[in-house]
Coordinates of C-alpha atoms in Angstrom, one line a residue:
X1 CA 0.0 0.0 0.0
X2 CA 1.5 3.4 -1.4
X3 CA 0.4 6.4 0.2
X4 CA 0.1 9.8 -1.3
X5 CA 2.2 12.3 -0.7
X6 CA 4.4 13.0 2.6
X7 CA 2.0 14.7 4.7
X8 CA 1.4 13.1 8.4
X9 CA -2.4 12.8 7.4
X10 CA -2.5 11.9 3.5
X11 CA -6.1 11.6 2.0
X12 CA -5.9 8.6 -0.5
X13 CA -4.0 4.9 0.1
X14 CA -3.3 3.6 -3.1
X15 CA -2.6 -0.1 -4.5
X16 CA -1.8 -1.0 -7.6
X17 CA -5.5 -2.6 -7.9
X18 CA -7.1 0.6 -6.4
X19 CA -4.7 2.4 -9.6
X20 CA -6.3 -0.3 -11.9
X21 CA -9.7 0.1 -10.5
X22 CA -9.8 3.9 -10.6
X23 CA -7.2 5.0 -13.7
X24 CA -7.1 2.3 -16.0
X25 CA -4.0 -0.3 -16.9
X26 CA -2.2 2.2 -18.5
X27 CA -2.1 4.6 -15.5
X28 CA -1.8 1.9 -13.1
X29 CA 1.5 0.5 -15.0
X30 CA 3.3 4.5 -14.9
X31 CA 1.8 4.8 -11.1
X32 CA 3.5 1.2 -10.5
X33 CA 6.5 2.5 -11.8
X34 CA 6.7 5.7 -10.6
X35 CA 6.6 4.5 -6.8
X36 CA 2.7 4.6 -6.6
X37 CA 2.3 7.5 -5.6
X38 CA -1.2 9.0 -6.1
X39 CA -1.5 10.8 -9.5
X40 CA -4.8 12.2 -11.1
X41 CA -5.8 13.4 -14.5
X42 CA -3.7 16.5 -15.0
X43 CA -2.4 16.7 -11.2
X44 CA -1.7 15.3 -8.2
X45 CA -3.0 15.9 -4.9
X46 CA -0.2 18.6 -4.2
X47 CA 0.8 17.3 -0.9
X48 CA 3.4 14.8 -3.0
X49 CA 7.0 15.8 -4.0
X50 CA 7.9 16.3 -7.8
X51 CA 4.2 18.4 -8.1
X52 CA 5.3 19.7 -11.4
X53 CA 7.5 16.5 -12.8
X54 CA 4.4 14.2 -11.9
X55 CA 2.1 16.8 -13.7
X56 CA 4.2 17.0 -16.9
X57 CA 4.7 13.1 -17.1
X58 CA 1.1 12.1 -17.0
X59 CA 0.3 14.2 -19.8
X60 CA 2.6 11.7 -21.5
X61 CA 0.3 9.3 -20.4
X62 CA -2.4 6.4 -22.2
X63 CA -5.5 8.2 -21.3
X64 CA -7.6 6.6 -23.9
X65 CA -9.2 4.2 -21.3
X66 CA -12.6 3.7 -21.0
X67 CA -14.4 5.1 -18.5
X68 CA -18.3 4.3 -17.2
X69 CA -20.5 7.2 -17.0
X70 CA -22.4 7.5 -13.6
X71 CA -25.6 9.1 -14.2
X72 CA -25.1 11.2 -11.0
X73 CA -24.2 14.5 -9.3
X74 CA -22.3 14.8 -6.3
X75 CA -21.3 18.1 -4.1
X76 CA -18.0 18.2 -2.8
X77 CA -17.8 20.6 0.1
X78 CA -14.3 21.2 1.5
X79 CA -12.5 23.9 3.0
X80 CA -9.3 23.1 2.1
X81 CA -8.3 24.2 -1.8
X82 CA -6.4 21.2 -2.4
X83 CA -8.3 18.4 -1.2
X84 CA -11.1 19.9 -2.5
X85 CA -9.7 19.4 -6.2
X86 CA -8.4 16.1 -5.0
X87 CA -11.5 14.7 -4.6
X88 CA -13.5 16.5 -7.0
X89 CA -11.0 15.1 -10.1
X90 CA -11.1 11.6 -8.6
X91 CA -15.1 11.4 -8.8
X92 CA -14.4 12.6 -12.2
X93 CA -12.1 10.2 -12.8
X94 CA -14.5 7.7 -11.5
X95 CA -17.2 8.8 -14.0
X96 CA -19.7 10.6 -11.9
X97 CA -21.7 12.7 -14.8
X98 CA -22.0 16.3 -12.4
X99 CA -19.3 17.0 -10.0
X100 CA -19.5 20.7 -8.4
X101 CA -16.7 21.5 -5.3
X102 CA -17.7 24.3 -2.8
X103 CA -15.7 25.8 -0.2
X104 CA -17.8 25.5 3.0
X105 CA -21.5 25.0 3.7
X106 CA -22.6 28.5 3.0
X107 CA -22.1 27.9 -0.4
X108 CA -23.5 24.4 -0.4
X109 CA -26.6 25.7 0.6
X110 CA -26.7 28.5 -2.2
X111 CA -25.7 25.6 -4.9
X112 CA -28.6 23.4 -3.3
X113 CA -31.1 26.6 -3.7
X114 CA -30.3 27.5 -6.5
X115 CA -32.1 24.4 -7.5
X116 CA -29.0 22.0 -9.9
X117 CA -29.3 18.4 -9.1
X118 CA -27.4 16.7 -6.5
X119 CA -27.9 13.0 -5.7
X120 CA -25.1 12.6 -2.6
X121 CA -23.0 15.4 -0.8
X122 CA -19.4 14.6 0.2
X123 CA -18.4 17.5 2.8
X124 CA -15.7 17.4 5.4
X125 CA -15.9 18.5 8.9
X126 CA -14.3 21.5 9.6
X127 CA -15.0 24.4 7.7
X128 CA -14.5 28.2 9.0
X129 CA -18.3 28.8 7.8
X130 CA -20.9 25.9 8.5
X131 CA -19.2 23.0 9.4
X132 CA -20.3 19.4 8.3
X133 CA -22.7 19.1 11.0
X134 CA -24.2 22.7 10.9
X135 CA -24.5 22.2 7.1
X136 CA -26.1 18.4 7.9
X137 CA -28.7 19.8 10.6
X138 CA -29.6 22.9 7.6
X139 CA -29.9 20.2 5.1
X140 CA -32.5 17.4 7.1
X141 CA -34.6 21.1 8.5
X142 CA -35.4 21.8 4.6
X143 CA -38.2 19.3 3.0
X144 CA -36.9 19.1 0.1
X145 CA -33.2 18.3 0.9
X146 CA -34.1 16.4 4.1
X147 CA -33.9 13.1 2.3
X148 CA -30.2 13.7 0.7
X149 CA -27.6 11.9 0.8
X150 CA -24.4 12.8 3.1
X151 CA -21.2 11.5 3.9
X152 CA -18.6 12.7 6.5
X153 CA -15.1 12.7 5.8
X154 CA -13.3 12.7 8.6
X155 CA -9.6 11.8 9.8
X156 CA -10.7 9.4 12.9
X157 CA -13.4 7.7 14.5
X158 CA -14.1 9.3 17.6
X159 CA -16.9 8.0 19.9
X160 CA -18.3 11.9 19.4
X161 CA -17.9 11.5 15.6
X162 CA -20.2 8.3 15.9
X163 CA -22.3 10.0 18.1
X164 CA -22.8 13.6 16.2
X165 CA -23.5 11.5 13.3
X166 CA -26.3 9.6 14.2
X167 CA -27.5 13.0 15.9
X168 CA -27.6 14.6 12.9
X169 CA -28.7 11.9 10.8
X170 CA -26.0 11.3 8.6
X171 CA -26.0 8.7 5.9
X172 CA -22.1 7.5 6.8
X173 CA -18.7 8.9 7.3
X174 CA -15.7 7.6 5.4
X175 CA -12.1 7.9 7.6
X176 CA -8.7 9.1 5.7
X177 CA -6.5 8.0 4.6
X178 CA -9.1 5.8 1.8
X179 CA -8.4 4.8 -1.7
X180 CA -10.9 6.0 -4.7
X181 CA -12.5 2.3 -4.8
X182 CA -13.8 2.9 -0.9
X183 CA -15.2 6.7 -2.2
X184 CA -16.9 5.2 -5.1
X185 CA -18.3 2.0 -3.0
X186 CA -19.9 4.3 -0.4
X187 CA -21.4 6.7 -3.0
X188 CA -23.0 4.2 -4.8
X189 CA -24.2 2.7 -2.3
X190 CA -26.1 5.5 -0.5
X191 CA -27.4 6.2 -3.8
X192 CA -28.5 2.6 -4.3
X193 CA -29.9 2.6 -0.8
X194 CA -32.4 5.7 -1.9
X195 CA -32.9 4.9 -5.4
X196 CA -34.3 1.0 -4.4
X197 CA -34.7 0.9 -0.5
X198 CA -34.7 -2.1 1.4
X199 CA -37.9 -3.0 3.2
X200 CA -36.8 -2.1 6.4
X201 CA -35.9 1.5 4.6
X202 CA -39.3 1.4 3.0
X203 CA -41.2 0.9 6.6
X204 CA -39.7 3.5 8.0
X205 CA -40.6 6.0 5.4
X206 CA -44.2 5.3 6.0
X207 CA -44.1 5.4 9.6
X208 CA -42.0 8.8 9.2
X209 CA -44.7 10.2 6.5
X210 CA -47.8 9.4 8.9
X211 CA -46.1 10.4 12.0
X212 CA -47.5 13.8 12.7
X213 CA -50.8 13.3 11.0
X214 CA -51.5 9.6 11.9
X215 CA -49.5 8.3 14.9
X216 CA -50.9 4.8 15.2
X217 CA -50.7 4.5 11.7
X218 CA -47.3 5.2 12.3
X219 CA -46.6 2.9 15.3
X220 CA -47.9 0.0 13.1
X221 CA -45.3 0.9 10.5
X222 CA -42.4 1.2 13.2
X223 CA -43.4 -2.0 14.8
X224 CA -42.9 -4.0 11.6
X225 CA -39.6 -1.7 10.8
X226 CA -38.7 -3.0 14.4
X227 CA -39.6 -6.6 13.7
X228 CA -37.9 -6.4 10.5
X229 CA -34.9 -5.6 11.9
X230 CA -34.8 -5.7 15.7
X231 CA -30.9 -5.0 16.3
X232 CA -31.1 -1.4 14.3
X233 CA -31.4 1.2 17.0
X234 CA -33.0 3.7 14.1
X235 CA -36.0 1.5 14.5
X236 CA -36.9 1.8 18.0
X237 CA -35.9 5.7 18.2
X238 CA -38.8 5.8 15.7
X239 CA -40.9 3.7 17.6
X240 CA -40.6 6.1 20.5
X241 CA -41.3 8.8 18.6
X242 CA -44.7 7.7 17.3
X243 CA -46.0 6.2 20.7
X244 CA -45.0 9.5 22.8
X245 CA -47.3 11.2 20.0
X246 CA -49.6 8.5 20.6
X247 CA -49.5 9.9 24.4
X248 CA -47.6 6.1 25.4
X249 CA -45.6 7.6 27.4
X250 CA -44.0 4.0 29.1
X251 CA -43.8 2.2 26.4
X252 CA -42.2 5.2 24.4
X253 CA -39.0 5.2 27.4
X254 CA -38.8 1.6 26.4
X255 CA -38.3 1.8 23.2
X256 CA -35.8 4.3 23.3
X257 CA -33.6 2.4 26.0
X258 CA -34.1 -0.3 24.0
X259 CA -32.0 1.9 21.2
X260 CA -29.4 3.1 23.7
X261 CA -28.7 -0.7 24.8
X262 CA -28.1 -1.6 21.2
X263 CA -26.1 1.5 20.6
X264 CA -24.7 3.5 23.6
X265 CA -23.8 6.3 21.1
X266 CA -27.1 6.6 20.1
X267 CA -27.9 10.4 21.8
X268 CA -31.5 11.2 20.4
X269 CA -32.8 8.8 22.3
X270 CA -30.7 10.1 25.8
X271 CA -32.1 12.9 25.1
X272 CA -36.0 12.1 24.9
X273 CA -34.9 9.8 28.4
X274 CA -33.3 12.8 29.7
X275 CA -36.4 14.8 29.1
X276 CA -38.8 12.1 30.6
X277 CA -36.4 11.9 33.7
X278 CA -36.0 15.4 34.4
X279 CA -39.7 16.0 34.4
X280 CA -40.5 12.9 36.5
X281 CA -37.9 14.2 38.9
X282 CA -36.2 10.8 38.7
X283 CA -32.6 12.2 39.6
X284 CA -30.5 9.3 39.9
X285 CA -31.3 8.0 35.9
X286 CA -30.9 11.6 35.2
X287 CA -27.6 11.7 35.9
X288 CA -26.8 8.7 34.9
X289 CA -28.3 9.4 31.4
X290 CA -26.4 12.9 31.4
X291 CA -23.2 10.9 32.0
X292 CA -23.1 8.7 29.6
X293 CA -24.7 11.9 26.9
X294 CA -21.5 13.7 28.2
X295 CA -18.7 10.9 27.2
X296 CA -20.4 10.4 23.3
X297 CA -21.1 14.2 22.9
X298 CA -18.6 16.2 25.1
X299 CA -18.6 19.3 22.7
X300 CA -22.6 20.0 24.0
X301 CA -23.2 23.1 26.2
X302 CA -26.7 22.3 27.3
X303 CA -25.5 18.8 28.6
X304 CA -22.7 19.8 30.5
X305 CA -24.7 22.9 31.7
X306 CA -27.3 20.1 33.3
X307 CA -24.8 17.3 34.2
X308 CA -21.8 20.2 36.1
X309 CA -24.6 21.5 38.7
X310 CA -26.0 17.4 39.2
X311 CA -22.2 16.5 39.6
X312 CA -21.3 18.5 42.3
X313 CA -24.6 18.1 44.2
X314 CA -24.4 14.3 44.1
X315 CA -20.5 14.7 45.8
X316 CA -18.7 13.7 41.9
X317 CA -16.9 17.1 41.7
X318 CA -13.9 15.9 39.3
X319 CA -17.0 15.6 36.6
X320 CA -18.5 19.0 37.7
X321 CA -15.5 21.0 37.7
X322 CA -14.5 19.5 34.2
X323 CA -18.4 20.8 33.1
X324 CA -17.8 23.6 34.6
X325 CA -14.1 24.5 33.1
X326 CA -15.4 23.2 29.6
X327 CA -18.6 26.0 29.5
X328 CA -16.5 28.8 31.2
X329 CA -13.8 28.4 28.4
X330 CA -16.5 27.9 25.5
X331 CA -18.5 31.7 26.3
X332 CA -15.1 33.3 28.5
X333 CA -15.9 36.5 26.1
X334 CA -19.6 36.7 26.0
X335 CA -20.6 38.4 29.8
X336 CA -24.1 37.6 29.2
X337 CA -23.5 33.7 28.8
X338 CA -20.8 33.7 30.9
X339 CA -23.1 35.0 33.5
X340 CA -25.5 32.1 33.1
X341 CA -22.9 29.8 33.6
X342 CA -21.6 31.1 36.5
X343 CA -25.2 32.0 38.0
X344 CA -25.8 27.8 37.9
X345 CA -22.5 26.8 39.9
X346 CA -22.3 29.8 42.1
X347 CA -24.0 28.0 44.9
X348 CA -20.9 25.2 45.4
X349 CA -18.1 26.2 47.9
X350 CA -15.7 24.3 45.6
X351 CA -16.1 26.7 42.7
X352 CA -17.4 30.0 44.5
X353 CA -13.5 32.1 44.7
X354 CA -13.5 31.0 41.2
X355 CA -17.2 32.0 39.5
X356 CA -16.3 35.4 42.3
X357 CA -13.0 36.5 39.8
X358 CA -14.3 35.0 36.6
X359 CA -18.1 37.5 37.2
X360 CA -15.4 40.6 38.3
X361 CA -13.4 39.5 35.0
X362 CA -16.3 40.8 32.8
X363 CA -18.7 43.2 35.2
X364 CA -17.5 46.2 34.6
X365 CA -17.5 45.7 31.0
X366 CA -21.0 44.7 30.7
X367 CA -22.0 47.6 33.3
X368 CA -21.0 49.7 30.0
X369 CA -22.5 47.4 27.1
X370 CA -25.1 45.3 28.7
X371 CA -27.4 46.1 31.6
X372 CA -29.3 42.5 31.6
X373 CA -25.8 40.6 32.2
X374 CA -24.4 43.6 34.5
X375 CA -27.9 42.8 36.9
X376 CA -27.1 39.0 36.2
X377 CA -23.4 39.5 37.3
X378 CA -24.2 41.7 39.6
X379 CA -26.9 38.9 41.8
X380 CA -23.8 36.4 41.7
X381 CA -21.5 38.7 43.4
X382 CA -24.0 40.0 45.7
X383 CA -24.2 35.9 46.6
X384 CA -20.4 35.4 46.7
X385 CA -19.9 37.9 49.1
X386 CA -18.6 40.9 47.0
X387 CA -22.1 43.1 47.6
X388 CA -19.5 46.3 47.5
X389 CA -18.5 45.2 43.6
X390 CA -21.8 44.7 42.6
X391 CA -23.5 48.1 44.1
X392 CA -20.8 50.0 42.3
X393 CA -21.8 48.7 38.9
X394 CA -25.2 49.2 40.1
X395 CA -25.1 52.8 41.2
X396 CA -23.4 53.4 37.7
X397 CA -26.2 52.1 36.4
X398 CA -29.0 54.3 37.8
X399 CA -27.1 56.9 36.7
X400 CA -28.2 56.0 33.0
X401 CA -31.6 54.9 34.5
X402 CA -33.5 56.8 31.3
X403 CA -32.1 54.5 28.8
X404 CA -33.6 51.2 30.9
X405 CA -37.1 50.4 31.0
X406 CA -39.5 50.9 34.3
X407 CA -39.5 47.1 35.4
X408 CA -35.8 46.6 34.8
X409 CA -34.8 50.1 37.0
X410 CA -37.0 48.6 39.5
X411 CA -34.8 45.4 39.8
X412 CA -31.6 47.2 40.3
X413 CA -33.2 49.4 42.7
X414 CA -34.4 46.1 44.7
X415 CA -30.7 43.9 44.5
X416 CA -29.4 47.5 45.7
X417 CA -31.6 47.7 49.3
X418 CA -31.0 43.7 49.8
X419 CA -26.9 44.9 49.2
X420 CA -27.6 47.4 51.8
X421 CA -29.7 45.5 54.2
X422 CA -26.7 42.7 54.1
X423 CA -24.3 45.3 55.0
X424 CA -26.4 46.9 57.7
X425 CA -26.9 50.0 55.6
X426 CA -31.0 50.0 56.8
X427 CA -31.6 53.4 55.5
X428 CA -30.1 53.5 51.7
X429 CA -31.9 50.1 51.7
X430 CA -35.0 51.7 52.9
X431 CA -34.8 54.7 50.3
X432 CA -34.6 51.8 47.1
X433 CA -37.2 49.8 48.5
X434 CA -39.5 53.1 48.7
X435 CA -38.1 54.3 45.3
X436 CA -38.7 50.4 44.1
X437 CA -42.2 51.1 44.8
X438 CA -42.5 54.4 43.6
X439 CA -42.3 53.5 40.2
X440 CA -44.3 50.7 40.7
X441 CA -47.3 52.7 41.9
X442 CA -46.4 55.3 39.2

């Protein structure tokens, strides 16, 4: 096996067969020959050595091999420029009839809009504008793209890759390095797979299309999908979905543990368990659920927003600090969200000094640019014992008290008399309260 070029991460592994496969016996004999390293039709990858030798000898080439016309149009969407022409010439190479290469998911959407045909999208995961799962979750919210096609490239098989994928619903993910043949065997596939649809695929499309309008229509259709093909996770996740419409609200949690035991990366259903748990007040299979939602997605905010505060109550403070460090670093420059962050761990000793300095980090700033997280802020350090921090901003903010509307001049007149009352000021706290309700009664 002859990789291409010397990068640490190259995109295509090559054998002579995948050569034979993808550029014909007379390519295959010059790539043979020349080392196998990868060459396309008219360039190389540009990662390889000899860029411009390679270029110039294959020009030299036999190109009169036949190639098979695919009747199909794929998207390439890829960030980075040479990749991107990488792949595009090699689905060329490999007959696809329309191949049209994008440089992030912005304009993926614009090519899908403007209404050209694409049967399968090939996109990488990180872009600077949409990444592949922001473009994913824009393509499955639009009816007519829903259905599409999409494959992940990615350069390893995390648990959260797994996990985001099947979040998102996407049709596969292919790893690099992987030769042309593995491309070409997953795109026609997928394509196969929506073209003629195995029964299984055909029973969930009916229980899908009668789910809002018909839910025990739909549960009919699940059940057989389920029956079909028990060990499939999708199944039963679709199952749920139909009875909780249905108002089954017991048989809907068992349906979708019954998907988390077959796949433990499977995170829409956590998350309909989390929901169930969390309103039944069941805290102990809360957690637990939030756990195990943390190790397959630990990139979510709302998870680890939930799970942090559980951790530390239930005495598992490694987990809630790690929550707690991973949110405070994710919205560090944003004083509002910051604020909400700190306003749900506040309460732990552990972590108090720390959400104290990290609230004094950005109060003065939003004092200036953002009343609503200045008040927030403001509350947190009145808790943490810094009351004299948090009236200063305060008073600086009455001072601008025509630019704020009634209710919200009433707050900050209220959090400034508790201040006082907790200092044993009882007559500045007596003049807000009356002020408080002065503008109540006015």
């Amino acid at each position: 096996m002859a990789w291409c070029g010397v990068r640490r991460y190259p995109l295509f592994a090559w054998s002579v067969e995948d050569a034979v496969l993808t550029l014909g016996p007379a390519r295959a004999i010059k790539v043979s020959r020349f080392g196998g390293k990868c060459v396309m039709e008219g360039f190389t990858c540009g990662w390889c050595s000899g860029f411009r030798k390679e270029k110039a000898w294959l020009k030299e080439a036999d190109v009169n091999d036949e190639i098979v016309t695919k009747p199909f149009h794929v998207l390439v969407v890829f960030g980075d420029a040479p990749l991107r022409r990488t792949i595009k010439a090699t689905l060329r190479q490999l007959g696809y009839q329309g191949v049209h290469a994008v440089e992030n998911g912005v304009e993926a959407l614009q090519w899908l809009d403007s209404g050209q045909k694409v049967d399968v999208i090939i996109t990488s995961l990180h872009r600077t504008r949409l990444d592949g799962f922001e473009l994913l979750e824009r393509i499955r919210s639009q009816p007519n793209t829903k259905n599409l096609p999409v494959v992940l490239v990615a350069g390893k098989a995390t648990e959260q890759l797994v996990a985001q994928a099947i979040e998102t619903d996407a049709d596969g993910y292919v790893l690099m390095p992987f030769t042309p043949a593995d491309l070409e065997r997953r795109i026609d596939e997928l394509i196969e797979r929506r073209t003629k649809p195995s029964l299984y695929q055909q029973l969930l499309s009916s229980g899908q299309a009668t789910l809002e309008t018909a839910p025990q229509e739909s549960i009919m259709w699940f059940r057989e999908a389920v029956h079909e093909n028990p060990s499939n996770p999708i199944g039963h996740y679709w199952l749920g979905q139909a009875l909780e419409r249905a108002g089954l609200m017991d048989e809907a949690q068992k349906a979708y543990r019954t998907a988390v035991e077959l796949n433990p990366l499977h995170v829409k259903s956590m998350d309909r368990l989390r929901e169930f748990y969390r309103k039944s007040g069941r805290t102990d299979e809360l957690y637990d659920i939030l756990t195990r939602m943390y190790r397959a997605r630990p990139d979510r905010r709302d998870v680890a927003l939930e799970l942090g505060p559980l951790a530390l109550a239930k005495g598992d403070v490694e987990r809630g600090i790690a929550c707690f460090e991973f949110l405070v670093g994710s919205v560090r420059n944003r004083p509002k969200a910051l604020g909400a962050v700190l306003a749900r761990f506040y309460r732990f000793d552990v972590l108090r000094a720390d959400v104290a300095r990290l609230a004094m980090s950005v109060y003065l700033e939003a004092v200036e640019k953002d009343a609503e997280a200045a008040y927030l802020l403001a509350q947190i350090l009145t808790a943490c014992d810094h009351a004299a921090q948090a009236r200063d901003g305060l008073v600086k903010l009455l001072r601008r008290s025509k630019e704020f509307e009634k209710p919200f001049v009433i707050k900050v007149h209220l959090l400034l008399a508790h201040i006082y009352d907790k200092v044993g000021i009882e007559r500045l706290a007596k003049e807000h309260r009356e002020t408080a309700r002065s503008l109540q009664a006015s």
